[in-house]
PDB file of C-alpha atoms and ligand atoms in Angstrom:
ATOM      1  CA  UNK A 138      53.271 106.271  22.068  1.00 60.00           C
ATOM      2  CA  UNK A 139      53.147 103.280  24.754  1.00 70.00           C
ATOM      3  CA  UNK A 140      50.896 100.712  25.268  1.00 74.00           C
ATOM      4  CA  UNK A 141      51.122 100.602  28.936  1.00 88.00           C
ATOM      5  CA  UNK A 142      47.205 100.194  30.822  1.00 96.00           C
ATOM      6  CA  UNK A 143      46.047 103.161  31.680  1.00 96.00           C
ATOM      7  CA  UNK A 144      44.690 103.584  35.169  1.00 95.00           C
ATOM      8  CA  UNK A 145      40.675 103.933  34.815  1.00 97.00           C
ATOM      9  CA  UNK A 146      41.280 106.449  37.911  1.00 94.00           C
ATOM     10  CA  UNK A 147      43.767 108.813  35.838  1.00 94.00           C
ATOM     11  CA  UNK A 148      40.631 108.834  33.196  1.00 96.00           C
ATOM     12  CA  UNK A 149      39.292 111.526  35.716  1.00 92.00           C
ATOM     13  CA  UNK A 150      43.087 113.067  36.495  1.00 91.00           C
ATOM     14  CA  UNK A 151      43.317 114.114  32.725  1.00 95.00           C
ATOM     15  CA  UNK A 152      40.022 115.591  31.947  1.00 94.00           C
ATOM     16  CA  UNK A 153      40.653 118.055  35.085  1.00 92.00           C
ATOM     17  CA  UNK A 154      43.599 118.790  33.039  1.00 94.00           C
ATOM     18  CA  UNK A 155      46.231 117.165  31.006  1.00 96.00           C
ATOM     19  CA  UNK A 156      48.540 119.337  32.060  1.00 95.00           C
ATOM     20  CA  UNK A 157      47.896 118.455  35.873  1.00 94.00           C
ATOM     21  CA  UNK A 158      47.975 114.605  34.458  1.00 94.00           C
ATOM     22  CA  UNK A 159      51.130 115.097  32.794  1.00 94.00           C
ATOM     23  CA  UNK A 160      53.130 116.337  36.378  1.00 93.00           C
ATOM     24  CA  UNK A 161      51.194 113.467  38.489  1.00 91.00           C
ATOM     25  CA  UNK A 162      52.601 111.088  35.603  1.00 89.00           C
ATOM     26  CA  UNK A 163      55.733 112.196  34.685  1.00 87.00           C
ATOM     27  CA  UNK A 164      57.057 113.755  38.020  1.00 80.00           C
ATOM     28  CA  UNK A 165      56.243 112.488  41.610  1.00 65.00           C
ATOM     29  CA  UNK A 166      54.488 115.250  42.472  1.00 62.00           C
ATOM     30  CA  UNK A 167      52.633 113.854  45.093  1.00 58.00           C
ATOM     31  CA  UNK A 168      55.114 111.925  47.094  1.00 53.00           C
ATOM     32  CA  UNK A 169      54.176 108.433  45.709  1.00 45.00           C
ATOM     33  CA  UNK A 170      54.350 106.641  42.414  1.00 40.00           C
ATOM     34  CA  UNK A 171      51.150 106.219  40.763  1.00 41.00           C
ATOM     35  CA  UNK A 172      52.377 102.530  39.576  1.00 41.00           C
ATOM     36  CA  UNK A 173      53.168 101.775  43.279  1.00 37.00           C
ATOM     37  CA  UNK A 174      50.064 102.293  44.158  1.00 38.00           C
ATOM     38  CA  UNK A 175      48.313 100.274  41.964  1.00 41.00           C
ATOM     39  CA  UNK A 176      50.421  97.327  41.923  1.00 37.00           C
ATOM     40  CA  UNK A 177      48.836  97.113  45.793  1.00 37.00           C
ATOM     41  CA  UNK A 178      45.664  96.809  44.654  1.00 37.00           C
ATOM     42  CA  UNK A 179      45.446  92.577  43.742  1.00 38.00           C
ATOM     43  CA  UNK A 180      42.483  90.526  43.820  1.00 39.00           C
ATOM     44  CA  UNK A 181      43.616  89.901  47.506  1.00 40.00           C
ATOM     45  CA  UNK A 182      41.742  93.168  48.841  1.00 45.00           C
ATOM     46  CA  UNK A 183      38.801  91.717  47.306  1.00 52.00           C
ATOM     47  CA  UNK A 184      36.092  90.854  50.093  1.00 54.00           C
ATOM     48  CA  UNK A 185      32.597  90.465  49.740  1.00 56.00           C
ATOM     49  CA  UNK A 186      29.264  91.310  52.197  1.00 57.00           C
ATOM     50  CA  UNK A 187      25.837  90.197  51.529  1.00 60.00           C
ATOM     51  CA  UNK A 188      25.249  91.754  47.950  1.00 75.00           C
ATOM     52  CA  UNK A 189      28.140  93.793  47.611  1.00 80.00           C
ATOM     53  CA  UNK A 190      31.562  93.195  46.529  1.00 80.00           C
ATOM     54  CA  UNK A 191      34.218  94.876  47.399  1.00 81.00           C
ATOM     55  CA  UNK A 192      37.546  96.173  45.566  1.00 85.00           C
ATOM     56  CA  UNK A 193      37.582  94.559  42.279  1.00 91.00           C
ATOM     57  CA  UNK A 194      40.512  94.659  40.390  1.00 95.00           C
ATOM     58  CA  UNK A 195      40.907  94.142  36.402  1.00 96.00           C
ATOM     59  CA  UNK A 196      42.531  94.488  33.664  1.00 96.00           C
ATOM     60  CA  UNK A 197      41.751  95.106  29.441  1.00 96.00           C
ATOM     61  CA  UNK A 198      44.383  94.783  26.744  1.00 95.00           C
ATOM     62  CA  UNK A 199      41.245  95.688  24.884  1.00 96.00           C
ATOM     63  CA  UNK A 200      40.527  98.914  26.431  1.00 97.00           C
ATOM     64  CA  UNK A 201      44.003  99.754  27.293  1.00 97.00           C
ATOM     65  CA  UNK A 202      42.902 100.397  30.833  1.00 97.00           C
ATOM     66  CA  UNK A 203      43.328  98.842  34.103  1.00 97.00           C
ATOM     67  CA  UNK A 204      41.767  99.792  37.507  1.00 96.00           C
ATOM     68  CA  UNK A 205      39.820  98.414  41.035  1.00 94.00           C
ATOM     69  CA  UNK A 206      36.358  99.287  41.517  1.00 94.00           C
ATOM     70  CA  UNK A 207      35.569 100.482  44.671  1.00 88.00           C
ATOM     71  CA  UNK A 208      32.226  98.288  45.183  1.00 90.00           C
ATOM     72  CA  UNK A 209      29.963  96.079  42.993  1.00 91.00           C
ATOM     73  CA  UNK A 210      26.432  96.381  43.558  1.00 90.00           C
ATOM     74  CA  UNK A 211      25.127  92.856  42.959  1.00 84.00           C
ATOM     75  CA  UNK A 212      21.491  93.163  44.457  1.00 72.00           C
ATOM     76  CA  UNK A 213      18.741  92.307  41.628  1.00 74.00           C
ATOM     77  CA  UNK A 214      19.614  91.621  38.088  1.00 76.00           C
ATOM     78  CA  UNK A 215      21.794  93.838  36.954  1.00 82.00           C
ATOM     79  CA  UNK A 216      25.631  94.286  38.025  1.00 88.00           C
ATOM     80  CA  UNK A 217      26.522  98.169  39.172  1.00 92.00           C
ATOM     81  CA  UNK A 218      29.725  99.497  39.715  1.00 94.00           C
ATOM     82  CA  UNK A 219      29.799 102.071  42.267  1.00 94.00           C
ATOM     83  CA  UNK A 220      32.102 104.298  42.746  1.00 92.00           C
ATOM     84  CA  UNK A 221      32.591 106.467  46.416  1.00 90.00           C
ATOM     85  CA  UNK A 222      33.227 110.253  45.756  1.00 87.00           C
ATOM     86  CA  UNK A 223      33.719 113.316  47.956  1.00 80.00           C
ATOM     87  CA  UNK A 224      30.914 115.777  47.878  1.00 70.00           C
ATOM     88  CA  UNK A 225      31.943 119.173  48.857  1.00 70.00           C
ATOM     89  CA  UNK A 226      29.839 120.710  45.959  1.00 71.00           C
ATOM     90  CA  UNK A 227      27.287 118.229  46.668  1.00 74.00           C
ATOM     91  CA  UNK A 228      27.215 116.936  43.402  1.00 81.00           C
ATOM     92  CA  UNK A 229      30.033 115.287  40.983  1.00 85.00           C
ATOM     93  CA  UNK A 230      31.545 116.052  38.208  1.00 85.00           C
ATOM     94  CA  UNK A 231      31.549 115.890  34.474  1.00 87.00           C
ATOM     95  CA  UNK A 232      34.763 113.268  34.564  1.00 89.00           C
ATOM     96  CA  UNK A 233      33.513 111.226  37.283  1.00 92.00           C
ATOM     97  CA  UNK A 234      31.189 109.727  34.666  1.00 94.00           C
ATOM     98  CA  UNK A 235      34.049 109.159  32.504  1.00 95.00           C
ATOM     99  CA  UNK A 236      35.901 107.582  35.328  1.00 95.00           C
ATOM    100  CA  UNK A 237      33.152 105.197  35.855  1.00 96.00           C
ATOM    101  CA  UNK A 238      32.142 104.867  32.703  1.00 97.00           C
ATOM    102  CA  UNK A 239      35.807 102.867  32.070  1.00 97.00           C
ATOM    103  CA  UNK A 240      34.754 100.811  35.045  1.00 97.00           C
ATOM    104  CA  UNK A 241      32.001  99.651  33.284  1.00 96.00           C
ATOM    105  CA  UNK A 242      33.465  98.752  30.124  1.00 97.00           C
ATOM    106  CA  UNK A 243      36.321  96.479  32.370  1.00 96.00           C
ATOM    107  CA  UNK A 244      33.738  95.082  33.741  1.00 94.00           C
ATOM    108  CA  UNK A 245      31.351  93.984  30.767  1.00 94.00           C
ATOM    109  CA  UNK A 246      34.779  92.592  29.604  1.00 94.00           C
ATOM    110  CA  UNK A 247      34.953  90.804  32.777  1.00 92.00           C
ATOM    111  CA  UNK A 248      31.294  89.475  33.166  1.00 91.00           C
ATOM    112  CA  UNK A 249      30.972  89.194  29.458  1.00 90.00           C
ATOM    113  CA  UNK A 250      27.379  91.227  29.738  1.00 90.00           C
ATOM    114  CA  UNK A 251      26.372  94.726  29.011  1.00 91.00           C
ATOM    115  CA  UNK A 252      27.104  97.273  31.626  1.00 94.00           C
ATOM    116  CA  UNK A 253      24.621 100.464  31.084  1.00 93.00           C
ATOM    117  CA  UNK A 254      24.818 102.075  34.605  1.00 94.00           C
ATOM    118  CA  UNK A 255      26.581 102.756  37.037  1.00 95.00           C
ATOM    119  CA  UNK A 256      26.543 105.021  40.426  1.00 94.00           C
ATOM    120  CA  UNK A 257      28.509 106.859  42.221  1.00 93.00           C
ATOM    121  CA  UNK A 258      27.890 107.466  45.786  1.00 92.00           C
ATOM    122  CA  UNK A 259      28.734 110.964  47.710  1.00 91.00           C
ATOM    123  CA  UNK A 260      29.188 109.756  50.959  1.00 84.00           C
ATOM    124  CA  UNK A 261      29.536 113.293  52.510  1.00 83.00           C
ATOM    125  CA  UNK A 262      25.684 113.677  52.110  1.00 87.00           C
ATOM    126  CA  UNK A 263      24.956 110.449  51.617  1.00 87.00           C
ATOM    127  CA  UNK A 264      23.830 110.267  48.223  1.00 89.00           C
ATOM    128  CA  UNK A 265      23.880 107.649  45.633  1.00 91.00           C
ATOM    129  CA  UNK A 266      23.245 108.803  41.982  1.00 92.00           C
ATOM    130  CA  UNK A 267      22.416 106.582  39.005  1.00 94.00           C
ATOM    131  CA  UNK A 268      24.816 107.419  36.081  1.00 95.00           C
ATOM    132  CA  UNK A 269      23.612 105.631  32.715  1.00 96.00           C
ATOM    133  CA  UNK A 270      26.331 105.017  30.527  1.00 96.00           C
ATOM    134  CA  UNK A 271      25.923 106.013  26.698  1.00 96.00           C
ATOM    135  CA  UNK A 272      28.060 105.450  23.854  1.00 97.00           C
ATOM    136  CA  UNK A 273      29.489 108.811  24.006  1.00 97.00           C
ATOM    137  CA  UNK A 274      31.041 108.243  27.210  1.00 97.00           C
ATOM    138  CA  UNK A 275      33.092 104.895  25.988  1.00 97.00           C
ATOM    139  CA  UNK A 276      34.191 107.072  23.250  1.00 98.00           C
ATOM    140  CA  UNK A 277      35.534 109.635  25.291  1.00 97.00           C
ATOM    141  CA  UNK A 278      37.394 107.082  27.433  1.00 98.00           C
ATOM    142  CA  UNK A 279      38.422 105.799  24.164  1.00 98.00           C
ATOM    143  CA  UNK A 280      39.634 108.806  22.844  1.00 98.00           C
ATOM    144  CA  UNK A 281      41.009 109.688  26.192  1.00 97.00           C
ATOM    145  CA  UNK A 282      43.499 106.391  26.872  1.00 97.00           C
ATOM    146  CA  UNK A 283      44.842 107.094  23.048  1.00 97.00           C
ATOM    147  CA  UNK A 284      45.833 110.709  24.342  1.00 96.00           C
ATOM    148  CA  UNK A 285      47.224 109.461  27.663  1.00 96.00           C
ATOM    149  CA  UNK A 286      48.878 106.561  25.664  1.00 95.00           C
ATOM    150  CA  UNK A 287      50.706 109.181  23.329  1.00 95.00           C
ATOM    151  CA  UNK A 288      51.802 111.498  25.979  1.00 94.00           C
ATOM    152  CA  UNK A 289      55.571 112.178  26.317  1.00 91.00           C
ATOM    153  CA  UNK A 290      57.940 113.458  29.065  1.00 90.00           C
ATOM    154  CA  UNK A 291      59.110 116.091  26.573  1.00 89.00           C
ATOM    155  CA  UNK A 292      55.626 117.370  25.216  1.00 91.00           C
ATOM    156  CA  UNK A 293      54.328 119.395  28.299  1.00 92.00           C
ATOM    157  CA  UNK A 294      50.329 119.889  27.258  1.00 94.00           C
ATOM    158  CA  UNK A 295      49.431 123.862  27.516  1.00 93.00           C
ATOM    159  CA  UNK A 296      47.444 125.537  30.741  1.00 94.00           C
ATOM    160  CA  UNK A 297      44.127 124.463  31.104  1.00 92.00           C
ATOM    161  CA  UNK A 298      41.909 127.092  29.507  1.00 89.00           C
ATOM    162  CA  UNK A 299      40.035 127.657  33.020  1.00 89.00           C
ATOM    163  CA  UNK A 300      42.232 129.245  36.138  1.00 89.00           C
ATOM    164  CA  UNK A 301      39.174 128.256  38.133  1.00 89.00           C
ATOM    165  CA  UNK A 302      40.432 124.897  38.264  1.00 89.00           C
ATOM    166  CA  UNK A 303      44.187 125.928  39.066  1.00 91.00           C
ATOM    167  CA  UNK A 304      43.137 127.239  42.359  1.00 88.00           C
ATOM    168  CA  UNK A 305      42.619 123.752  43.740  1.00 85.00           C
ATOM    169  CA  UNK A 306      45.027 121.986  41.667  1.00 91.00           C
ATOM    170  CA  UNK A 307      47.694 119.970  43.683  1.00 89.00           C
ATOM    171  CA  UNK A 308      50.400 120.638  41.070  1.00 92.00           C
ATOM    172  CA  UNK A 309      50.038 124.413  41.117  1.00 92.00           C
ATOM    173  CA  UNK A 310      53.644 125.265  42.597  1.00 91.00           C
ATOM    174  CA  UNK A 311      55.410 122.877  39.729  1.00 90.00           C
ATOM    175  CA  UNK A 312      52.804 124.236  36.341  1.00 93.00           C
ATOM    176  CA  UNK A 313      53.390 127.816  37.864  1.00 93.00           C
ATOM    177  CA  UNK A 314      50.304 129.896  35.875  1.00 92.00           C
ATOM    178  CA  UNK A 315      50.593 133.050  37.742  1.00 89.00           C
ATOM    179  CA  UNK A 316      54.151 132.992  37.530  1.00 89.00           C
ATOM    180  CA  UNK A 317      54.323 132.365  33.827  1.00 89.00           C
ATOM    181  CA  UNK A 318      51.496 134.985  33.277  1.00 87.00           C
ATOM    182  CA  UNK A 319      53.396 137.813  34.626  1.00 87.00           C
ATOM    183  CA  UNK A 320      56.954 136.501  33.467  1.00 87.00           C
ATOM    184  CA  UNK A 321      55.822 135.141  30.042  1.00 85.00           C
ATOM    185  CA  UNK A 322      52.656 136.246  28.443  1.00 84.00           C
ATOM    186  CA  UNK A 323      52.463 134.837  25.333  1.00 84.00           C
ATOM    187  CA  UNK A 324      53.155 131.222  26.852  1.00 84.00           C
ATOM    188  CA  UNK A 325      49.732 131.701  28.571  1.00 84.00           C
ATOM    189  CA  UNK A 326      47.546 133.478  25.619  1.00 82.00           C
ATOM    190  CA  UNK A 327      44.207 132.586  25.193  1.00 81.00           C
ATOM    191  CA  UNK A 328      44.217 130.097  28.926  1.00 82.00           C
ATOM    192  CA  UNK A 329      42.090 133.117  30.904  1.00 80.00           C
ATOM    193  CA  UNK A 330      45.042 133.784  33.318  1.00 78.00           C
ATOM    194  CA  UNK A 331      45.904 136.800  31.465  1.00 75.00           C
ATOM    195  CA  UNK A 332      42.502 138.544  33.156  1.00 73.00           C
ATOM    196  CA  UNK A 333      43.729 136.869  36.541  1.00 66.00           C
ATOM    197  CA  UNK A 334      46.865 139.215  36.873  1.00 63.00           C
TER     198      UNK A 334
HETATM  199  S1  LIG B  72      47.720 124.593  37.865  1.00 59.35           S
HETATM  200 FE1  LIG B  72      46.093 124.770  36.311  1.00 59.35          FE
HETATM  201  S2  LIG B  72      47.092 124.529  34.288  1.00 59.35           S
HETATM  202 FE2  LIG B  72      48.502 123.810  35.898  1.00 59.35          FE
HETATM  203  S3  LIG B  72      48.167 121.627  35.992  1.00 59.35           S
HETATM  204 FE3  LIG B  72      46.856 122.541  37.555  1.00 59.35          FE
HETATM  205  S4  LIG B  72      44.876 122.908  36.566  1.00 59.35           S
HETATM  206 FE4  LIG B  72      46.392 122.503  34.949  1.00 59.35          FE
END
């Protein structure tokens, strides 16, 4: 168990999968250290134009999570986080909300008001969708950072229970499913990739 911050971004990386989380954590998978990263993003990117705000940065002991918003929507009376998504289904997806939804609760911290909405904007097409946020999303990111928080390098979480999402996983060639399908069955029981072989 730690007590490190939890990126609001890796919110999103462990709902995909835990499993995919746990290689992008633990190993450098990608080339780059997550922490590196993020100790680039200060308050110094933050600019401002006309309503909007731009890269926000901030921080919860609270919530356990840390994490820069894209863009804050300040037009009217309310205060939106949006967040800017890729739309090649042309729609998002279920832990998007969850993403944004600990963006929200950093930033009701921050503004010390109620954040109930957010958006996220799918700038392939162009579209900006209005995501209210309920009470069952701040208990999944709840429940979420406490699982992240009490993940260990030596407790590897088991295959995601749909292959679908293997296909376009980036850490496919280190989690291996095919491979451990055909070489060890029983390690992959009950995940779907037995019907894949
Ligand atoms: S390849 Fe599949 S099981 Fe492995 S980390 Fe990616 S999504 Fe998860």
């Amino acid at each position: 168990m730690t007590d490190e911050l939890v990126n609001v971004s890796d919110l999103n990386q462990y709902a995909y999968c835990p499993r995919r989380y746990w290689y992008l954590h633990f190993y450098d998978t990608q080339g780059r250290s997550y922490e590196r990263v993020e100790g680039k993003t200060t308050h110094e990117n933050q600019s401002s134009r006309g309503d909007w705000l731009n890269e926000l940065y901030l921080e919860s002991e609270t919530h356990g999570l840390k994490g820069k918003i894209d863009v804050l929507d300040l037009e009217g009376a309310r205060t939106v986080p949006v967040e800017r998504k890729r739309a090649e289904s042309g729609d998002y997806y279920k832990s998007d909300e969850l993403q944004l939804a600990g963006y929200c609760m950093l930033l009701e911290e921050h503004i010390e008001e109620q954040v109930r909405e957010g958006a996220i904007y799918l700038y392939e097409t162009d579209q900006r969708m209005h995501v209210p946020i309920t009470e069952d999303h701040r208990e999944a990111v709840r429940e979420t950072v406490e699982a992240i928080q009490s993940m260990s390098l030596d407790s590897v979480p088991p295959f995601t229970d749909n292959p679908t999402k293997c296909e376009a996983c980036s850490v496919r060639e280190y989690c291996m499913p095919a491979e451990t399908a055909k070489l060890e069955p029983e390690r992959v029981a009950g995940t779907g990739w037995e019907d894949e072989l």
